[in-house]
Amino acid sequence: MAGGSVARVLVDSPLPQLDQLFDYAVPERLRDAAVAGVRVRVPLRSGGRIANGWLVELASSSEYDGRLSELEDVVSEVPLLTPEVWALARAAADRAAGNAGDILRVAIPSRYVRAERAWRAAEPDAGELPGPAAPIPGYEPGRIETGIDAGERMALAADPRPVLLSSGEWVGAWAATLAAAAAHTLAADRSSLIVVPDYRDQEQLQAALADRVDPRRVLRTDARQTGGERFRAFLDATGTDARVVIGNRSTVYAPASRLGLIAIWDDGDSLQNEQLSPGVHPRDAALIRQEQSGAALLFLGHSRSVEVERLVEIGWVHEVPAVRHVRPKVIPTEQQASPEPGSARIPSSAWRAAQQAIAEGPVLVQVARPGNAPLLACDRCREPARCAACGGALVVPRSGGDPRCVLCGTSASAWRCPVCEATKLRAVTVGASRTAEELGRAFPKARVILSDGERPVLKVGAEPALVVATRGAEPIAEGGYRAVLLLDGERMLLRESLRVAEDCLRWWANAAALAAPGSPVYLVGVAGALAQSLTSWRLSEWASGELASRRALRFPPAVRVASVTAAPALVARALDAARDAAAGVDSLGPVPADEGLERGIVRFDYAAGAAVAKALRAEMIRVATERRRPVAGQPPKRPAVLRVRFDDPEVP
C-alpha cells in the first residue's frame, strides 16, 4: 500500500487462525490517536463484524496488494501494550501452542475510563529512590547484589524464621530478603517484578518493602483490588519511573521501566498455576522475560520445586548457598495407637510440648482440610475407606454414629476393607473446625483461633493461643510460634498426584518456618525419607532425588508434556502429528475424558518443544477451520474442538 500509515493489529479472538497480525489502513481522523500499544476496534470481513484488538506496530507499507480496511476506532487514550510485554506474550504463546491474545487478557487489566483520565491529569510523583543499603543477611555478603547487577539467574533457600521489622511488624524472613533485593535494584533506578502466590504473601512483602523503600515506588496488583485500582496501578507501571511491582502470577507480565529483577516466591505453590488458556506458568514466563530483558531472575522458597532443581542441575540457574540460617527443630513422631484423651489425635510427646508452649505464647496446629467430618481409612493397611455402593469417601457424622458415605449417605456399619479384609476403621484426618472444637475442650482456658479459606487470619499476637489452620492459611505470629504441630501428614500423602510428596514437603516447611527459633515442630504420622529430609532441612537434596526418579520414568519436569483432548479421531491425528514433528517424541493413551472425548499425553525433550508446539498448533487451526456441511433433516452438529495444554499440572 502506497502512502499513509499501516496499523498491524492483533485481533482479540480465541480462534487460533486469527492469532496473527493483520494490516489495516489508518484513516486521517485517527492519525494522532493510533499509536503502538493502544486498543482499537477493527472490521472483520466475515459478516461485517467489528472486533477489538491491539495496535502492535505501525508500518509505512503492507505486503498485501489489495485495498486495506480501515481502523474503526481507537479505544484507549494511553498505550497499554508495551513492546516488551508484546514480545513476551508472543514468545510464551508460541511455546505453549496458544494465542497471544489469551495471554494479553491475563497481562492487561480491563480499562476504566475514569481511572485513565485521572491518571493522565495527575502529576507524576513516584517518590524517592532508596540509597545504598547493608548487604542482604543470611547469604555471602554482596553475593545476591552482584548477581542482580549482572543479570544472573539464582535459586535461594529462604531463611526459615520470622523477623521483626523496624516498624514493629513481624514477617517471614523471605519477605525481608525479597524487599532487600528489590531495594538494591531500585537504588540503581531499575524496576522489579515480584510474584507471590496469594494476598497473604503480598501483605508480608508489602510490609517488608515499606521498611526499605518509599511506598510510592511500590505498585500492588491483585484480584482483591477494585478494577479501577488495579488499572491505575497498571498505568503507573507503564511510566518511566522505576517501580517495584508485586502481585500474583499475572505480575510477571506487568510493564516495567528498565527492568532489573524478576523474583518469584514459592514457585511450586499450586496457586501459581495459571488457570486461563494457554496456562503458562509464571516461572516459564519469567525465564522467557529474563532472556529477553537481561534482568536478574531470583527463585526463593523454603523448599525447592523440582522444576527449579532441574534448572540448577543443568547450570541454567545458579544456586546461592545460605549461611547462618537457623533451621527449624523438626521432630518426627509415629502416630500413637492410643492418643492422649481429648488430644485430637495428637501423640503424647507433641501433646505435652503444646501444653508447655501455650503458657508462653501461640501454638500452631496445621491440619489437612477445613470442616468437621473426619475421613476414614483401614486401620491395618491404611487403604482409604470407600462406600461399597458408590465409591464415595466414608466419614463420621458430626453428631457421631456409624460411618456414612459423603455422596449417597449409605451407612457403612458393616464395612470390610477390600484389600486386607480388616473391619476396623481409623480417622486419617479431621477438619479444622472439628480440631478446633476438640482442642477448645482440651484447653478450656486457652483462646482457640481458626484460620482457613473461609475465615482467613493474617496475623496473631504473642499472647497464648491455639491456632488451628489449614495448610497454606497459617497466620504469622509475633515472635514466632512457641510450638508447631503438623497433623494429618498421612492423609496429605494419600492424594493421588505425582507432586503429592513435593507439595507436602512445601506445606510442612512453610509452616515450620513460622516457629520461633529453637521451638519444636512435631511432624505427626510421617516417617521415611520425606520425614528425614524435613528433619535435617536438606530439602534441595530431596528435590534432587525426586528429579532423578522422574528422569528414570520420563515424567515431568525431566521431560515436557502436552495433553490433547478431543474426539477420538482428532486425538489420534494430533498424537501422530506430534510424534512426526521431532525425534524421541512418544505418547500415552488416549483414555476417556469428559463428554465423550478422549485425552492423550505427548512426552518430548525440551529441545523438541518448538517443533511439537508448531505441529499441535497446526492441528488446532485445521480443526477450527474445517468446514462441516449440514445434513438435511438433522440438527447442526457442535463444532469440533481440539484442546491442547502444554506442561499441564494435572498430568500425569
XYZ file of C-alpha atoms in Angstrom:
652
model
C 0.000 0.000 0.000
C 1.453 3.334 -1.032
C 1.071 6.396 1.167
C -0.470 6.668 4.621
C 0.251 4.585 7.717
C -0.462 0.902 8.131
C -1.527 -0.465 11.509
C -0.560 -4.032 12.315
C -3.272 -5.325 14.621
C -3.707 -8.436 16.765
C -7.414 -9.240 16.786
C -8.711 -10.193 20.234
C -10.164 -13.606 19.441
C -9.869 -17.133 20.859
C -9.789 -18.592 17.332
C -6.284 -19.942 16.603
C -6.445 -18.972 12.925
C -6.740 -15.297 13.930
C -3.643 -15.352 16.128
C -1.532 -13.246 13.768
C -1.059 -9.601 12.841
C -3.458 -8.136 10.284
C -2.816 -4.945 8.330
C -5.309 -2.075 8.457
C -5.174 1.379 6.977
C -5.114 4.280 9.452
C -7.693 6.910 8.428
C -6.785 10.559 8.641
C -9.155 11.135 11.574
C -7.222 8.613 13.713
C -3.647 9.527 12.723
C -2.832 11.214 16.029
C -4.530 8.652 18.277
C -3.349 5.494 16.503
C -0.035 4.775 18.188
C 1.546 1.439 19.011
C 0.086 -0.185 22.106
C -3.455 1.231 22.092
C -6.677 -0.730 22.000
C -8.510 -0.463 18.690
C -11.680 -1.647 17.030
C -11.392 -3.143 13.562
C -13.774 -4.607 10.973
C -13.703 -8.301 10.128
C -14.548 -9.408 6.618
C -16.777 -12.226 7.833
C -20.295 -10.958 8.440
C -19.327 -7.303 8.693
C -18.462 -7.687 12.374
C -16.429 -5.263 14.460
C -13.807 -6.767 16.775
C -11.497 -5.481 19.476
C -7.765 -5.686 19.020
C -4.329 -4.311 19.844
C -2.354 -1.998 17.596
C 1.016 -3.714 17.902
C 3.065 -1.626 15.496
C 2.856 0.913 12.679
C 4.387 0.409 9.253
C 4.763 2.561 6.173
C 3.575 -0.157 3.781
C 1.868 -3.531 3.652
C 2.728 -6.745 1.845
C -0.932 -7.048 0.893
C -1.505 -5.663 -2.615
C -5.240 -5.070 -2.307
C -7.184 -2.346 -0.601
C -6.854 -2.433 3.187
C -9.807 -2.000 5.510
C -9.572 0.980 7.821
C -9.407 1.073 11.590
C -12.867 1.589 13.003
C -11.825 3.404 16.175
C -9.103 3.862 18.788
C -10.462 2.857 22.183
C -7.800 3.787 24.723
C -6.149 7.156 25.194
C -2.968 5.606 26.624
C -0.720 2.943 25.032
C -1.152 -0.094 27.303
C 0.716 -2.758 25.355
C 4.439 -2.073 25.571
C 6.865 -3.664 23.096
C 8.451 -5.727 25.885
C 5.120 -7.185 27.019
C 4.131 -7.956 23.427
C 7.401 -9.793 22.808
C 6.877 -11.803 25.990
C 3.259 -12.656 25.165
C 4.162 -13.767 21.652
C 7.056 -15.965 22.797
C 5.111 -17.506 25.698
C 2.125 -18.263 23.470
C 4.297 -19.889 20.803
C 5.991 -22.068 23.426
C 2.593 -23.290 24.672
C 0.845 -23.534 21.259
C -1.582 -20.857 22.441
C -2.922 -17.467 21.418
C -1.020 -14.308 22.277
C -4.383 -12.604 22.777
C -5.220 -15.001 25.603
C -2.018 -14.054 27.406
C -2.692 -10.348 26.909
C -6.086 -10.786 28.590
C -4.193 -12.104 31.621
C -1.492 -9.441 31.420
C -3.521 -6.274 30.853
C -6.476 -5.445 33.145
C -9.811 -4.152 31.903
C -9.886 -0.470 31.036
C -11.550 2.041 33.351
C -12.070 5.356 31.584
C -12.353 7.436 34.764
C -9.115 5.980 36.177
C -7.351 6.508 32.855
C -8.341 10.155 32.601
C -7.467 10.834 36.248
C -4.060 9.277 35.657
C -3.454 11.450 32.582
C -4.380 14.583 34.511
C -2.307 13.793 37.605
C 1.240 14.988 38.160
C 3.632 12.005 38.332
C 5.099 11.504 41.805
C 6.901 8.208 42.242
C 8.758 9.189 45.387
C 12.454 8.992 46.124
C 14.893 6.267 45.216
C 16.484 4.412 48.155
C 20.146 4.814 48.894
C 22.726 2.023 49.244
C 21.865 -0.483 51.970
C 23.686 -3.087 54.041
C 24.288 -6.499 52.397
C 21.356 -8.888 52.342
C 21.678 -11.003 55.521
C 21.800 -14.784 55.537
C 23.993 -15.120 52.437
C 27.554 -14.354 51.461
C 27.905 -10.562 51.740
C 27.281 -8.917 48.376
C 26.614 -12.215 46.559
C 22.961 -11.544 45.726
C 23.588 -7.874 44.928
C 26.380 -8.806 42.493
C 24.094 -11.351 40.830
C 21.326 -8.776 40.413
C 23.704 -6.265 38.845
C 24.999 -8.932 36.427
C 21.523 -10.158 35.396
C 22.149 -13.610 36.889
C 19.600 -16.392 37.351
C 19.691 -17.505 41.022
C 17.983 -20.027 43.302
C 17.972 -19.274 47.038
C 16.846 -21.223 50.071
C 14.839 -18.861 52.262
C 15.790 -18.139 55.852
C 13.159 -20.207 57.755
C 12.135 -17.886 60.572
C 10.011 -14.817 61.282
C 11.783 -11.460 61.620
C 10.858 -8.150 63.235
C 10.803 -5.062 61.028
C 11.745 -1.613 62.267
C 8.042 -0.743 62.023
C 7.335 -3.305 64.750
C 5.624 -5.727 62.365
C 6.596 -9.395 62.048
C 7.042 -11.026 58.636
C 8.722 -14.107 57.257
C 12.437 -13.651 56.650
C 11.800 -14.470 52.972
C 9.830 -11.215 52.626
C 12.694 -9.214 54.086
C 15.112 -10.891 51.654
C 12.973 -10.019 48.623
C 12.450 -6.472 49.887
C 16.209 -6.020 50.250
C 16.799 -7.351 46.724
C 14.147 -5.025 45.300
C 15.576 -2.052 47.224
C 19.039 -2.750 45.806
C 17.578 -2.883 42.290
C 15.579 0.294 42.845
C 18.657 2.130 44.141
C 20.132 1.620 40.658
C 16.961 3.200 39.180
C 15.709 -0.120 37.820
C 12.347 -1.831 38.287
C 11.499 -5.133 39.947
C 8.638 -7.605 39.466
C 7.911 -9.845 42.466
C 5.447 -12.711 42.025
C 3.897 -14.384 45.098
C 1.092 -16.978 45.387
C -1.627 -15.017 47.207
C -2.629 -11.935 49.179
C -1.242 -13.281 52.480
C 2.225 -13.256 50.977
C 1.604 -9.850 49.418
C 0.734 -8.359 52.811
C 4.039 -9.530 54.309
C 6.023 -8.428 51.282
C 4.408 -5.002 51.213
C 5.206 -4.503 54.901
C 8.821 -5.506 54.320
C 9.098 -3.150 51.343
C 7.648 -0.255 53.351
C 10.575 -0.778 55.724
C 13.117 -0.118 52.939
C 11.666 1.935 50.054
C 9.319 4.844 49.515
C 5.772 3.351 49.426
C 5.031 5.486 46.361
C 7.541 3.351 44.454
C 5.598 0.147 45.219
C 2.716 -0.947 42.994
C 0.393 -3.771 44.000
C -1.753 -5.674 41.515
C -4.107 -8.400 42.672
C -7.707 -9.572 42.446
C -8.647 -8.100 45.843
C -8.330 -4.583 44.439
C -11.191 -2.856 42.680
C -10.973 -2.806 38.904
C -10.159 0.894 38.922
C -7.364 0.496 41.478
C -5.780 -2.337 39.558
C -5.973 -0.431 36.272
C -4.461 2.679 37.896
C -1.540 0.621 39.225
C -1.031 -0.834 35.760
C -0.963 2.668 34.254
C 1.636 3.739 36.816
C 3.773 0.755 35.784
C 3.764 1.928 32.157
C 5.507 5.180 33.158
C 9.201 5.951 33.007
C 9.856 5.763 36.757
C 11.464 2.664 38.232
C 8.991 0.739 40.377
C 8.580 -2.395 42.467
C 5.505 -4.259 41.215
C 4.182 -7.008 43.485
C 1.255 -9.339 42.920
C 0.119 -12.795 41.944
C 1.035 -14.826 38.849
C -0.062 -12.251 36.237
C 2.501 -9.770 37.640
C 5.205 -11.436 35.560
C 3.644 -9.698 32.510
C 3.483 -6.227 34.074
C 5.151 -3.366 32.188
C 8.300 -2.122 33.883
C 10.691 0.655 33.036
C 14.313 -0.562 32.908
C 13.534 -3.981 34.352
C 16.335 -5.127 36.656
C 14.880 -8.008 38.692
C 12.206 -10.690 38.414
C 11.654 -12.616 41.646
C 9.282 -15.498 42.347
C 8.466 -16.657 45.852
C 7.394 -20.305 46.268
C 7.040 -21.169 42.581
C 5.859 -24.693 43.483
C 2.642 -23.448 45.110
C -0.399 -24.664 43.164
C -1.776 -21.109 43.267
C 0.994 -20.209 40.835
C -0.562 -22.457 38.169
C -2.247 -20.281 35.558
C -5.814 -21.469 35.045
C -6.589 -19.452 31.919
C -5.562 -20.604 28.448
C -2.868 -21.332 27.412
C -1.873 -21.981 31.039
C 1.690 -20.629 31.014
C 3.277 -20.931 34.453
C 4.797 -17.631 35.683
C 8.088 -19.481 36.203
C 8.255 -20.217 32.460
C 7.161 -16.696 31.545
C 9.830 -15.298 33.887
C 12.521 -17.411 32.219
C 11.490 -16.076 28.813
C 11.354 -12.479 30.021
C 14.723 -12.761 31.713
C 16.295 -13.839 28.431
C 14.585 -11.045 26.527
C 15.353 -8.263 29.015
C 18.656 -9.301 30.592
C 17.216 -8.676 34.059
C 18.189 -10.842 37.019
C 15.924 -13.740 37.948
C 15.564 -14.975 41.510
C 13.719 -18.080 42.758
C 13.194 -18.147 46.515
C 11.493 -20.759 48.689
C 11.830 -22.765 51.880
C 11.719 -25.906 49.753
C 12.820 -26.105 46.139
C 10.476 -27.130 43.343
C 11.641 -29.984 41.150
C 11.417 -27.661 38.142
C 13.925 -25.227 39.665
C 16.111 -28.151 40.731
C 16.317 -29.234 37.080
C 17.392 -25.728 36.076
C 20.064 -25.758 38.784
C 21.404 -29.151 37.754
C 21.728 -28.186 34.079
C 23.513 -24.974 35.091
C 20.869 -22.584 33.777
C 20.157 -21.266 37.287
C 22.905 -20.804 39.865
C 22.388 -21.965 43.426
C 23.278 -19.367 46.050
C 24.030 -21.191 49.317
C 22.765 -19.812 52.588
C 24.963 -19.012 55.550
C 23.961 -18.584 59.203
C 20.397 -19.793 58.683
C 18.849 -21.265 61.839
C 16.875 -24.290 60.702
C 13.644 -25.323 62.466
C 13.787 -28.005 65.147
C 11.651 -30.675 63.455
C 10.747 -33.791 65.448
C 9.091 -36.630 63.512
C 6.816 -38.844 65.583
C 4.909 -42.008 64.880
C 1.167 -41.595 65.376
C 0.153 -43.285 68.601
C -2.437 -46.032 68.565
C -3.912 -44.624 71.784
C -3.520 -40.840 71.825
C -3.968 -38.799 74.937
C -7.620 -38.414 75.993
C -9.156 -35.409 74.264
C -5.935 -34.738 72.395
C -7.483 -34.693 68.902
C -5.163 -37.477 67.634
C -2.009 -35.734 68.841
C 0.795 -38.037 70.099
C 1.702 -37.714 73.757
C 5.097 -36.072 73.187
C 3.609 -33.374 70.963
C 0.671 -33.022 73.332
C 2.952 -32.309 76.302
C 5.000 -29.856 74.225
C 1.846 -27.965 73.278
C 0.753 -27.782 76.922
C 4.097 -26.305 77.925
C 4.415 -23.949 74.956
C 0.945 -22.437 75.247
C 1.912 -20.961 78.595
C 4.480 -18.835 76.768
C 2.703 -17.871 73.560
C 0.801 -19.077 70.497
C 0.889 -22.688 69.291
C 0.152 -23.609 65.654
C -1.759 -26.761 64.687
C -1.763 -27.425 60.935
C -4.471 -29.712 59.536
C -5.144 -31.006 56.046
C -8.605 -29.688 55.359
C -11.391 -27.438 56.650
C -14.678 -28.712 58.015
C -15.778 -31.179 60.659
C -16.096 -34.684 59.241
C -13.084 -36.984 59.704
C -12.151 -39.108 56.703
C -11.515 -42.764 57.375
C -9.049 -45.452 56.308
C -8.398 -49.095 57.089
C -6.696 -49.408 60.459
C -4.480 -52.253 59.221
C -3.326 -51.305 55.683
C -4.273 -47.584 55.587
C -6.331 -48.032 52.400
C -8.812 -45.107 52.126
C -12.304 -46.272 53.124
C -14.822 -46.103 50.277
C -18.556 -46.651 50.067
C -19.437 -50.096 48.673
C -22.449 -48.633 46.868
C -20.973 -45.653 45.011
C -17.256 -45.402 45.853
C -17.542 -42.160 47.807
C -15.395 -41.405 50.856
C -16.605 -42.533 54.265
C -16.836 -40.043 57.126
C -18.129 -39.954 60.672
C -21.067 -37.538 61.017
C -20.549 -34.553 63.268
C -23.261 -35.888 65.576
C -21.433 -39.233 65.826
C -22.683 -42.699 64.987
C -21.795 -45.128 62.207
C -19.657 -44.002 59.264
C -21.588 -42.803 56.223
C -20.815 -42.011 52.598
C -20.347 -38.325 51.805
C -22.044 -38.799 48.421
C -25.018 -41.150 48.837
C -25.344 -41.237 52.629
C -25.272 -45.052 52.809
C -24.349 -46.413 56.243
C -21.096 -48.381 56.398
C -21.596 -50.155 59.725
C -20.585 -53.486 58.152
C -17.620 -52.137 56.195
C -14.826 -54.538 55.222
C -11.521 -53.499 53.614
C -11.326 -54.742 50.000
C -7.523 -55.050 50.276
C -6.850 -56.848 53.572
C -10.438 -57.655 54.693
C -9.963 -55.886 58.036
C -13.094 -54.383 59.562
C -11.655 -51.700 61.814
C -11.507 -48.074 60.652
C -9.348 -45.190 61.799
C -9.576 -41.446 61.242
C -6.833 -40.190 58.959
C -7.874 -36.576 59.045
C -10.171 -34.348 60.980
C -11.221 -30.995 59.577
C -10.042 -27.720 61.035
C -13.391 -26.910 62.645
C -13.597 -30.233 64.446
C -9.966 -29.987 65.578
C -10.637 -26.506 66.962
C -13.644 -27.816 68.889
C -11.689 -30.711 70.390
C -8.710 -28.544 71.326
C -11.044 -25.998 72.853
C -12.375 -28.689 75.189
C -8.871 -29.997 75.928
C -7.516 -26.486 76.667
C -10.509 -24.796 78.300
C -8.512 -21.740 79.378
C -6.804 -21.170 76.016
C -8.066 -18.991 73.225
C -8.627 -21.034 70.039
C -8.221 -19.278 66.665
C -9.403 -20.938 63.451
C -7.889 -19.890 60.106
C -8.927 -21.386 56.766
C -10.054 -20.269 53.329
C -13.451 -19.060 54.541
C -12.177 -17.426 57.749
C -8.665 -16.165 56.968
C -6.489 -14.763 59.740
C -3.327 -12.991 58.597
C -1.541 -12.464 61.928
C -1.846 -13.270 65.605
C -0.286 -11.666 68.664
C 2.292 -13.007 71.101
C -0.291 -13.919 73.763
C -1.102 -17.607 74.423
C -3.474 -19.121 71.870
C -4.086 -22.304 69.922
C -4.132 -21.502 66.208
C -5.761 -24.222 64.088
C -5.098 -23.591 60.401
C -5.471 -25.466 57.147
C -2.333 -25.826 55.038
C -1.461 -22.536 53.390
C -3.706 -20.466 55.693
C -1.342 -20.261 58.683
C -1.145 -16.715 60.092
C 2.184 -15.278 61.130
C 2.676 -14.857 64.869
C 4.511 -12.103 66.685
C 7.841 -13.563 67.728
C 7.005 -16.879 66.058
C 5.024 -19.850 67.345
C 6.261 -21.470 70.540
C 5.405 -24.887 69.089
C 4.098 -26.169 65.743
C 2.142 -29.405 65.303
C 1.888 -30.733 61.755
C -1.055 -33.125 61.772
C -2.688 -35.217 59.040
C 0.587 -35.944 57.257
C -0.657 -39.439 56.496
C -3.842 -38.061 54.953
C -1.998 -35.434 52.897
C 0.146 -38.132 51.324
C -2.918 -40.152 50.271
C -3.723 -37.716 47.465
C -3.201 -39.251 44.023
C -0.716 -36.952 42.341
C 2.828 -37.071 41.042
C 3.562 -33.989 43.138
C 1.979 -35.075 46.412
C 5.292 -35.590 48.264
C 6.709 -32.334 46.893
C 3.566 -30.425 47.906
C 3.537 -31.924 51.403
C 7.184 -31.063 51.960
C 6.495 -27.488 50.913
C 3.403 -27.174 53.166
C 5.280 -28.535 56.158
C 8.396 -26.438 55.523
C 6.380 -23.225 55.197
C 4.563 -23.953 58.478
C 7.780 -24.934 60.274
C 9.344 -21.628 59.207
C 6.731 -19.807 61.306
C 8.136 -21.242 64.535
C 10.295 -19.145 66.809
C 13.968 -20.203 66.617
C 14.520 -23.258 68.807
C 10.811 -24.023 69.233
C 9.766 -27.628 68.494
C 7.986 -28.600 65.274
C 6.270 -32.003 65.503
C 5.610 -33.925 62.278
C 2.887 -36.453 63.055
C 2.272 -39.723 61.237
C 5.061 -39.481 58.644
C 8.301 -41.439 58.513
C 10.909 -42.424 55.939
C 12.906 -40.257 53.543
C 10.381 -37.429 53.478
C 10.448 -37.014 57.260
C 14.252 -37.252 57.287
C 14.526 -34.509 54.657
C 12.370 -32.173 56.715
C 14.155 -33.041 59.957
C 17.621 -32.402 58.500
C 16.304 -29.464 56.442
C 18.076 -30.838 53.356
C 15.158 -30.006 51.138
C 17.150 -29.399 47.947
C 18.684 -32.870 48.262
C 15.210 -34.369 48.353
C 14.286 -32.391 45.215
C 17.392 -33.744 43.505
C 16.444 -37.327 44.347
C 12.875 -36.750 43.195
C 14.131 -35.352 39.882
C 16.326 -38.432 39.384
C 13.298 -40.669 39.911
C 11.279 -38.727 37.367
C 14.105 -38.914 34.842
C 14.054 -42.693 35.122
C 10.301 -42.726 34.436
C 10.292 -39.904 31.833
C 7.969 -37.824 33.967
C 7.947 -34.006 34.041
C 9.955 -31.911 34.571
C 12.588 -34.349 33.277
C 10.664 -34.090 30.006
C 7.913 -31.767 28.826
C 4.358 -32.995 28.333
C 1.285 -31.774 26.496
C -2.261 -33.033 26.945
C -4.514 -33.306 23.884
C -8.286 -33.563 24.432
C -10.792 -34.035 21.595
C -12.941 -36.605 19.805
C -11.111 -39.941 19.364
C -10.255 -39.438 15.668
C -8.913 -35.932 16.287
C -6.802 -37.060 19.234
C -5.254 -39.868 17.191
C -4.370 -37.496 14.362
C -2.892 -34.901 16.749
C -0.776 -37.522 18.504
C 0.515 -38.748 15.140
C 1.411 -35.179 14.140
C 3.289 -34.621 17.401
C 5.244 -37.873 17.061
C 6.201 -36.977 13.488
C 7.343 -33.476 14.497
C 10.643 -34.483 16.124
C 12.689 -37.485 17.136
C 12.166 -39.001 20.567
C 8.533 -37.909 20.933
C 6.241 -40.541 22.424
C 2.632 -40.591 23.571
C 0.474 -42.135 26.285
C -3.173 -43.083 25.868
C -5.622 -41.952 24.774
C -8.001 -42.533 27.675
C -11.657 -41.491 28.116
C -12.268 -37.916 29.232
C -15.409 -35.890 29.906
C -18.349 -35.544 27.494
C -17.394 -38.481 25.304
C -13.960 -37.059 24.496
C -10.567 -38.682 24.850
C -7.285 -37.381 26.183
C -3.796 -38.301 25.056
C -0.441 -37.276 26.506
C 2.603 -36.327 24.452
C 6.066 -36.530 26.041
C 9.105 -34.889 24.495
C 12.503 -33.439 25.332
C 12.835 -29.693 25.837
C 14.757 -29.321 22.579
C 11.758 -30.694 20.665
C 9.297 -28.285 22.284
C 9.141 -25.776 19.436
C 8.558 -28.462 16.803
C 5.841 -30.199 18.839
C 4.120 -26.898 19.605
C 4.134 -25.973 15.919
C 2.671 -29.343 14.909
C -0.100 -29.280 17.509
C -0.841 -25.664 16.704
C -1.322 -26.601 13.057
C -3.752 -29.330 14.111
C -5.725 -26.843 16.214
C -6.026 -24.475 13.245
C -7.005 -27.336 10.930
C -9.796 -28.440 13.255
C -11.002 -24.868 13.827
C -11.186 -24.052 10.089
C -12.558 -27.362 8.822
C -15.988 -26.839 7.300
C -18.762 -29.292 8.057
C -21.742 -29.354 5.739
C -25.135 -29.574 7.459
C -27.141 -32.724 6.880
C -30.744 -32.198 5.804
C -33.240 -33.125 8.483
C -30.644 -33.297 11.246
C -29.800 -30.680 13.867
C -26.493 -28.892 13.295
C -23.542 -30.546 14.959
C -21.447 -28.776 17.514
C -18.129 -27.590 16.082
C -15.221 -29.898 16.791
C -12.805 -28.809 19.488
C -9.164 -29.742 19.968
C -7.808 -28.617 23.343
C -4.052 -28.608 23.902
C -2.387 -27.833 27.232
C 1.395 -27.771 27.475
C 3.032 -28.512 30.835
C -0.374 -29.487 32.220
C -0.083 -29.556 36.044
C -2.729 -32.312 36.187
C -0.596 -34.693 34.097
C 0.214 -37.390 34.895
